[in-house]
N, C-alpha and C. Protein backbone atom coordinates (compact mmCIF):
# COMPACT_ATOMS: atom_id res chain seq x y z
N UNK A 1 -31.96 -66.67 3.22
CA UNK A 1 -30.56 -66.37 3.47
C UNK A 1 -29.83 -67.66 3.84
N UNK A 2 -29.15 -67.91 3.07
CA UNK A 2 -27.87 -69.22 3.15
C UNK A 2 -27.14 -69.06 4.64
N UNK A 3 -27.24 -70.02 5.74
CA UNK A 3 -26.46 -70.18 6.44
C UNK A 3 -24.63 -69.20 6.22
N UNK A 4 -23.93 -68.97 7.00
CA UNK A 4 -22.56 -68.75 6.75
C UNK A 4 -21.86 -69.73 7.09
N UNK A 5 -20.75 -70.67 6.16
CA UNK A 5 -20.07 -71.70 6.55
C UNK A 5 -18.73 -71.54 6.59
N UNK A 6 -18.17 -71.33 7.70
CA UNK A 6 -16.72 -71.50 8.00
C UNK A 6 -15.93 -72.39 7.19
N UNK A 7 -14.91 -72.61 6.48
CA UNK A 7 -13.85 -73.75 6.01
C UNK A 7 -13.34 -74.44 7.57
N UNK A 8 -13.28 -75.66 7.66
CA UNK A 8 -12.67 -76.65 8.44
C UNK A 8 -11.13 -75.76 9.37
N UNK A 9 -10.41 -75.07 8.31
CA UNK A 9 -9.53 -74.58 9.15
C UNK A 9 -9.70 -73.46 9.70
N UNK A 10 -10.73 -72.20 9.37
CA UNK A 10 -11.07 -71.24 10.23
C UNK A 10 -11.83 -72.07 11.57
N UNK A 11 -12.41 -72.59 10.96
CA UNK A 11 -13.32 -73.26 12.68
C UNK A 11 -12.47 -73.62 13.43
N UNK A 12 -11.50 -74.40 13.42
CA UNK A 12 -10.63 -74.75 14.18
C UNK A 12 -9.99 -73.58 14.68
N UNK A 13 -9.60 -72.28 13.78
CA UNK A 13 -9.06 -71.29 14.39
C UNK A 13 -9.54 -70.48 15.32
N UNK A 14 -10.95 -70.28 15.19
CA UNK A 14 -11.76 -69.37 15.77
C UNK A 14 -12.24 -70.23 17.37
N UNK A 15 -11.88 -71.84 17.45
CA UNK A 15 -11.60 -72.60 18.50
C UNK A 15 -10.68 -72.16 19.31
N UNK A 16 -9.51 -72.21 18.93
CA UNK A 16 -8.30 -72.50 19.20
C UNK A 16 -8.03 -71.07 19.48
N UNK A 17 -8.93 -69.83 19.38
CA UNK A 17 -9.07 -68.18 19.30
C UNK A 17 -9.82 -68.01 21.15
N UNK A 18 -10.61 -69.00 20.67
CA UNK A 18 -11.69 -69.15 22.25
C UNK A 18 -10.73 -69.97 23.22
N UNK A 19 -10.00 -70.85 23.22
CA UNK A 19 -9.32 -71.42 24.32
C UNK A 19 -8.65 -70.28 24.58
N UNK A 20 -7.54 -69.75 24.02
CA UNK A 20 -6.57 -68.90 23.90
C UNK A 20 -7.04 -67.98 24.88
N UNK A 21 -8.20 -67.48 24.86
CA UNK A 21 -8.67 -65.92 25.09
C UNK A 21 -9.15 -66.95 26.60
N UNK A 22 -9.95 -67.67 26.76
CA UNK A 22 -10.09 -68.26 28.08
C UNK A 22 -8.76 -68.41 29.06
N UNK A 23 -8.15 -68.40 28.44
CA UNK A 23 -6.90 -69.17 29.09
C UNK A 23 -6.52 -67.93 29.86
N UNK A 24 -5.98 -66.56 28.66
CA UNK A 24 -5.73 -65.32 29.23
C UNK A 24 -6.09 -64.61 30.28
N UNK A 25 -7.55 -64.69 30.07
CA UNK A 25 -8.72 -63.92 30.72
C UNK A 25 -9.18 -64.40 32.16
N UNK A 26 -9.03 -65.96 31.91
CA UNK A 26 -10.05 -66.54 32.89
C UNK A 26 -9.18 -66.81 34.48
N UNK A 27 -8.87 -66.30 35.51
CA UNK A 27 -8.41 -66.94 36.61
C UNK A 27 -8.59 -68.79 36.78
N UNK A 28 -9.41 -68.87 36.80
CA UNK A 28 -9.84 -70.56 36.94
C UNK A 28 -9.00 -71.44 36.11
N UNK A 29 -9.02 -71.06 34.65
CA UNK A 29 -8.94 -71.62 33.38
C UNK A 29 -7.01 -72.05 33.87
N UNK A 30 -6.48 -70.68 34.64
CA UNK A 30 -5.03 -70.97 34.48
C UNK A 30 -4.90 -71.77 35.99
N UNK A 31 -5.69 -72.08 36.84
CA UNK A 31 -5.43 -72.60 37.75
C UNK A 31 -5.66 -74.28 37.61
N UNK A 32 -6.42 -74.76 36.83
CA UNK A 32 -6.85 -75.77 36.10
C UNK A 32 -5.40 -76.17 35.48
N UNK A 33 -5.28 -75.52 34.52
CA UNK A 33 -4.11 -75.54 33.48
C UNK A 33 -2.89 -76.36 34.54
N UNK A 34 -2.85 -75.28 35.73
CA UNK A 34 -1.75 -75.33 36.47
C UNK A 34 -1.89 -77.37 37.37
N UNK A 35 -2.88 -76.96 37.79
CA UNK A 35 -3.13 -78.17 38.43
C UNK A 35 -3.13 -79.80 37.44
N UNK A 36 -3.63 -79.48 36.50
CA UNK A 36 -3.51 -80.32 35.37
C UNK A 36 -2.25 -80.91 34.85
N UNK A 37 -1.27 -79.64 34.83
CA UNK A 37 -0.17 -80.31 34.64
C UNK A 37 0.64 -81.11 35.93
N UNK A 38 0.43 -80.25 37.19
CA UNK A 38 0.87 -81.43 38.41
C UNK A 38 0.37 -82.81 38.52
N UNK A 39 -1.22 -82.52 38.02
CA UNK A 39 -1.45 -83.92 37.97
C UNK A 39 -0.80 -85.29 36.95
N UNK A 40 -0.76 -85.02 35.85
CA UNK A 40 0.20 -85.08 34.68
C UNK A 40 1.70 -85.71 35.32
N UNK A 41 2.50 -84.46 35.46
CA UNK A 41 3.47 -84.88 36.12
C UNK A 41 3.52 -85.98 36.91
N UNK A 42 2.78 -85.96 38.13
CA UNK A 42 2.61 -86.91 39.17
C UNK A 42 2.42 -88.44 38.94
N UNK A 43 1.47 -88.52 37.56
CA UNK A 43 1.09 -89.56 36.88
C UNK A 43 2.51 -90.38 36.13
N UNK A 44 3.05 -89.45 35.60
CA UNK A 44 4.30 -89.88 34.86
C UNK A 44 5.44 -90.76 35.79
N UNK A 45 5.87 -89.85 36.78
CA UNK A 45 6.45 -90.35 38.10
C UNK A 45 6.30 -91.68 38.42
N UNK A 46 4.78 -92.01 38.44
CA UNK A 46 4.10 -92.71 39.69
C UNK A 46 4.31 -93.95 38.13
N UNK A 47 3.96 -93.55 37.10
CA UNK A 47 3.74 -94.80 36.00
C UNK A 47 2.65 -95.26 36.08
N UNK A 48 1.86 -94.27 36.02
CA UNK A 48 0.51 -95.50 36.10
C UNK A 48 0.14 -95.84 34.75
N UNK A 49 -0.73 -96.97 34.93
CA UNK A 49 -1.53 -97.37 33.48
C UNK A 49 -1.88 -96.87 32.92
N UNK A 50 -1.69 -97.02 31.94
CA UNK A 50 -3.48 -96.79 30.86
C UNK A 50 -4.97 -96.37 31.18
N UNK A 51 -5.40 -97.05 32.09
CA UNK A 51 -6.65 -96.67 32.78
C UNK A 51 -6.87 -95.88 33.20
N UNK A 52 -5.82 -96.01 34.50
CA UNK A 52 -5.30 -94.45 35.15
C UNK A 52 -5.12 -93.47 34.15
N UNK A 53 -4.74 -93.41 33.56
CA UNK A 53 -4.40 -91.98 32.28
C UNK A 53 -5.60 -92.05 32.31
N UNK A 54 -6.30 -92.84 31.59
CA UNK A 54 -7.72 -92.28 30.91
C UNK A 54 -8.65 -92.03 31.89
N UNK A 55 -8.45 -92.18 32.93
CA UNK A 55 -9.42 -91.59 34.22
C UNK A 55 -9.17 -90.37 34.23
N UNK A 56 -8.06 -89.77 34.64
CA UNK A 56 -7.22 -88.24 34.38
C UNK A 56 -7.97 -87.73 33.60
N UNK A 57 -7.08 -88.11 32.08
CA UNK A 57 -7.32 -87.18 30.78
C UNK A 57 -9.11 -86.91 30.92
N UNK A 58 -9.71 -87.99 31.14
CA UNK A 58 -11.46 -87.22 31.14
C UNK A 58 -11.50 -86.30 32.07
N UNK A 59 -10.93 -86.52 32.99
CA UNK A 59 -11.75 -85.48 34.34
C UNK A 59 -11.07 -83.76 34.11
N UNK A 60 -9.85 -84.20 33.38
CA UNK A 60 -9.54 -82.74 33.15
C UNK A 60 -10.03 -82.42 31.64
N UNK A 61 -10.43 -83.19 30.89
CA UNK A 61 -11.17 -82.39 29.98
C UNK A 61 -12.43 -82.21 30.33
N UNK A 62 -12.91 -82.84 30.81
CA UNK A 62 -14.27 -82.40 31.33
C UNK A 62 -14.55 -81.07 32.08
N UNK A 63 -12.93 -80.54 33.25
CA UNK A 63 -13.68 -79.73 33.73
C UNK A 63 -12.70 -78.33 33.08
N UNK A 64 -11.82 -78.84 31.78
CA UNK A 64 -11.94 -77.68 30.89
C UNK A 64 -12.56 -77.41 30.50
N UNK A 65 -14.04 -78.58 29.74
CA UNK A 65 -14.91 -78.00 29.11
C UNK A 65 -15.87 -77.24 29.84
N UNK A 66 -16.04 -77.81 30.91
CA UNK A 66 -16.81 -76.77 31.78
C UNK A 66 -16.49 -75.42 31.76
N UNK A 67 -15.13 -75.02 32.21
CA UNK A 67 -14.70 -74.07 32.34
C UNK A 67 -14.75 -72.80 30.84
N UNK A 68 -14.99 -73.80 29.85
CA UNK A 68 -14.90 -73.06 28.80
C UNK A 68 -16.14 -72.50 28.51
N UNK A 69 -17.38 -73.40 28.86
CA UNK A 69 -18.54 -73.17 28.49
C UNK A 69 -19.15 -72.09 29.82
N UNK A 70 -18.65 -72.52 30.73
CA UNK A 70 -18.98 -71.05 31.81
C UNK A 70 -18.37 -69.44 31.24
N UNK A 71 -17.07 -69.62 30.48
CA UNK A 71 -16.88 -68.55 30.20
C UNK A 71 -17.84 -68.32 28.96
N UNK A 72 -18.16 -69.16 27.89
CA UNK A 72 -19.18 -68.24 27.06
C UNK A 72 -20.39 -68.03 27.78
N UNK A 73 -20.97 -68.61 28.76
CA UNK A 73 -22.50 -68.41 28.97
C UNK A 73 -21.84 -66.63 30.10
N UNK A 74 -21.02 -66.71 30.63
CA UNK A 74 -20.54 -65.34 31.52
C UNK A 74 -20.48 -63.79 30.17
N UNK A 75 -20.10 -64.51 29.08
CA UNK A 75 -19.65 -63.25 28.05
C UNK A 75 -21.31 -63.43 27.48
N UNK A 76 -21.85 -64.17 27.14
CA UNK A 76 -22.81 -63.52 26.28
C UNK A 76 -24.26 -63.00 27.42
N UNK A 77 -24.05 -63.24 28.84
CA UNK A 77 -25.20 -62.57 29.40
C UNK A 77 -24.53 -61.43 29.47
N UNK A 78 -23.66 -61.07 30.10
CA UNK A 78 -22.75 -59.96 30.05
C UNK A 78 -23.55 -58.68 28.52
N UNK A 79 -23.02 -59.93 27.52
CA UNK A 79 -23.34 -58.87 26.45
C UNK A 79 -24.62 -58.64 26.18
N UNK A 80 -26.01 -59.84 26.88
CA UNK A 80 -27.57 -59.47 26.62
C UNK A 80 -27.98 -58.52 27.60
N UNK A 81 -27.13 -58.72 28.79
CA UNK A 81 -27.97 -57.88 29.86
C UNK A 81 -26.29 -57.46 30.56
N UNK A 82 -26.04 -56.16 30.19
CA UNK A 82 -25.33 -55.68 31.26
C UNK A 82 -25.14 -55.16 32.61
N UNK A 83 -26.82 -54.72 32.59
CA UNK A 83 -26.99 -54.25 33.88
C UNK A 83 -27.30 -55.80 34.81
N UNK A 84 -27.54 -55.53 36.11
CA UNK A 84 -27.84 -56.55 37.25
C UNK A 84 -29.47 -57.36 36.71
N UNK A 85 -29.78 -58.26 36.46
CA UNK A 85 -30.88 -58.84 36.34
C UNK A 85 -31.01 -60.11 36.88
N UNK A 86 -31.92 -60.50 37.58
CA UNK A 86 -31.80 -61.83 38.05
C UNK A 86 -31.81 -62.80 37.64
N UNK A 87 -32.37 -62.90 36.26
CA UNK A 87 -32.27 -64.38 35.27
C UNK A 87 -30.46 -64.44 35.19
N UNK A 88 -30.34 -63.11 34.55
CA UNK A 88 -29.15 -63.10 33.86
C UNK A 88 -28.10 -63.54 35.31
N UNK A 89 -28.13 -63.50 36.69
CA UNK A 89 -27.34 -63.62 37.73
C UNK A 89 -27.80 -65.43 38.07
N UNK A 90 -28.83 -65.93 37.50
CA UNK A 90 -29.28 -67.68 37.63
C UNK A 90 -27.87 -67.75 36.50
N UNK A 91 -28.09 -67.34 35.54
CA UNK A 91 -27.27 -68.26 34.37
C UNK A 91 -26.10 -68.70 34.53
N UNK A 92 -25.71 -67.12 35.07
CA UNK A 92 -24.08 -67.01 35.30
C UNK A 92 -23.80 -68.20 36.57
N UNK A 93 -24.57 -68.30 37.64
CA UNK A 93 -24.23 -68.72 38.46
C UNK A 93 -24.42 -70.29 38.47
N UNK A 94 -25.56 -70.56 37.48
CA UNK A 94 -25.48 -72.41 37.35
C UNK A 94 -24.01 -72.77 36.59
N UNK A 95 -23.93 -71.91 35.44
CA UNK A 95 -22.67 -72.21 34.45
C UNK A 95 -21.46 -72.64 35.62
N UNK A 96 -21.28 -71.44 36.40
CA UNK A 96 -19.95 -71.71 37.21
C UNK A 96 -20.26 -73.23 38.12
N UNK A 97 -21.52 -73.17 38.70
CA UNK A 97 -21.94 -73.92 39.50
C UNK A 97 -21.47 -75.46 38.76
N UNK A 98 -21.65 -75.67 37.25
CA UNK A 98 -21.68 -76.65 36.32
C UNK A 98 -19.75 -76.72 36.62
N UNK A 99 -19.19 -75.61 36.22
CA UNK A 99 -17.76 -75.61 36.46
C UNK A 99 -17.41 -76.38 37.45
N UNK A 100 -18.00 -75.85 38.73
CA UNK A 100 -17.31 -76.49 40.22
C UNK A 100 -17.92 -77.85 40.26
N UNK A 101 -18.98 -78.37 39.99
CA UNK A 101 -19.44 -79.54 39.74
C UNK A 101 -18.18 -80.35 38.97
N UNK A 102 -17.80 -80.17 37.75
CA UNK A 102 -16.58 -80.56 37.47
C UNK A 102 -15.25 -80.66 38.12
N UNK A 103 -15.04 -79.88 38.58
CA UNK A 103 -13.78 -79.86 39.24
C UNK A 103 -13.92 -80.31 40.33
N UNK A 104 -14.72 -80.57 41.31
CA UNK A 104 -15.09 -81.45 42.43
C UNK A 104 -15.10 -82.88 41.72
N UNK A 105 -15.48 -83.15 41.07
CA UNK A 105 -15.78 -84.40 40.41
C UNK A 105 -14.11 -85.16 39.67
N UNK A 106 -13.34 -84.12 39.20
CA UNK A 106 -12.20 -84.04 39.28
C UNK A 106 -11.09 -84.80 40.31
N UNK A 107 -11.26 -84.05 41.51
CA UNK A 107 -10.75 -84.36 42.48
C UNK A 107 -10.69 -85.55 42.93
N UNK A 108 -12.33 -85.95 43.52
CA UNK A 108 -12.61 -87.47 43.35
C UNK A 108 -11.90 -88.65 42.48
N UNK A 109 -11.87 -87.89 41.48
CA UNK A 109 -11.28 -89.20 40.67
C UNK A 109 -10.10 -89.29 40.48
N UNK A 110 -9.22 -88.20 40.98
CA UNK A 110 -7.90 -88.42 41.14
C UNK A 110 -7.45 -89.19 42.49
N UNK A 111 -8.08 -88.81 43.79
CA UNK A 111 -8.29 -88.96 44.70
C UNK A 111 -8.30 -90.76 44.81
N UNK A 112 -8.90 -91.07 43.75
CA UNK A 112 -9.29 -92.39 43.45
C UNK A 112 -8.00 -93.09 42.60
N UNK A 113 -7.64 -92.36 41.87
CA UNK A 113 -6.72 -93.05 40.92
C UNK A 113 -5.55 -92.97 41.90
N UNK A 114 -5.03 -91.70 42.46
CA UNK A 114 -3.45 -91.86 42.91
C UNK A 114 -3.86 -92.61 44.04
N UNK A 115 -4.54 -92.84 45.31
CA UNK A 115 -4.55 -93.40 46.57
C UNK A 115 -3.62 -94.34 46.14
N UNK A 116 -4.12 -95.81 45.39
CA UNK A 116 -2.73 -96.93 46.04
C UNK A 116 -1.59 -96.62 45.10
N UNK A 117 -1.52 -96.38 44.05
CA UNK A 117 -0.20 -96.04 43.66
C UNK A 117 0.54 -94.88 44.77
N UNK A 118 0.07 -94.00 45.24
CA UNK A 118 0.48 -92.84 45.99
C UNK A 118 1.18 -93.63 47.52
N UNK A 119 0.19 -94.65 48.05
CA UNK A 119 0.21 -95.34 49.30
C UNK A 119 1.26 -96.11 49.14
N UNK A 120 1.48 -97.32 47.95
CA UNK A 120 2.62 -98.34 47.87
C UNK A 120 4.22 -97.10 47.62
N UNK A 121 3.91 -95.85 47.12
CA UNK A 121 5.15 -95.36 47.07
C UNK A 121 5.62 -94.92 47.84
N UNK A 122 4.56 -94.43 48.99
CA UNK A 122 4.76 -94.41 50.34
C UNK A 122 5.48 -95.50 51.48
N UNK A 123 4.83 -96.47 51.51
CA UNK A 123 5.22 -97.46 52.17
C UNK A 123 6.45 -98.07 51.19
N UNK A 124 6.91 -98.45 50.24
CA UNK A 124 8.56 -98.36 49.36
C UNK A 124 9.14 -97.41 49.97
N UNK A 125 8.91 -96.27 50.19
CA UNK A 125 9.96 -95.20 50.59
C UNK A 125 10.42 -95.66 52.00
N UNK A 126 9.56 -95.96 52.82
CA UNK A 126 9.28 -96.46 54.72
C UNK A 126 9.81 -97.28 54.74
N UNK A 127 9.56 -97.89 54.05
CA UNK A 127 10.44 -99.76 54.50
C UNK A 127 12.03 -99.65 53.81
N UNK A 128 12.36 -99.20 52.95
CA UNK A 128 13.91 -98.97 52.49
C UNK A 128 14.15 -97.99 53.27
């Protein structure tokens, strides 16, 4: 039996089908979203570099991807084992665990990026 091969633009759809439905579904996914864009914002404001951006842009794709991949490993134990099982309650719980690992990791590195831009706009504001 021949593999089934998607065309280039269904795959992308059936992607872009899975963010969508994460986004809806997931509490986390929109709190991310939410925070992502403050961070964003904040960045724009502040002007930071290049670097700075690209410190950002990873840490929040990173802990979208997390977030995305916790929601499939949550739907397909869900769908192997519905009832309570304890493997199936390890899986679910490293996936998220993998999530918060991200988003802690997140933090840090914002934590890291805004401090002196955040501090000199501070002390500009104090001294004028």
């Amino acid at each position: 039996m021949k593999p089934h091969r998607y065309s280039l633009y269904r795959a992308f759809g059936c992607a872009m089908r899975g963010i969508t439905t994460a986004v809806k579904t997931e509490r986390n996914m929109k709190i991310h979203i939410a925070a992502a864009l403050i961070v964003f914002i904040a960045a724009a404001m502040l002007q930071l570099d290049r670097v700075r951006w690209l410190f950002l842009l990873v840490a929040v794709a990173m802990v979208f991807v997390a977030e995305l991949m916790n929601t499939a490993v949550e739907a397909v134990v869900d769908l192997i084992s519905p009832e309570e099982h304890v493997l199936a309650r390890v899986a679910k719980d490293t996936a998220a665990g993998a999530a918060l690992v991200a988003a802690v990791f997140a933090v840090v590195i914002g934590i890291i990026v805004f401090y002196e831009p955040v501090w000199d706009w501070l002390q500009h504001r104090l001294i004028t």
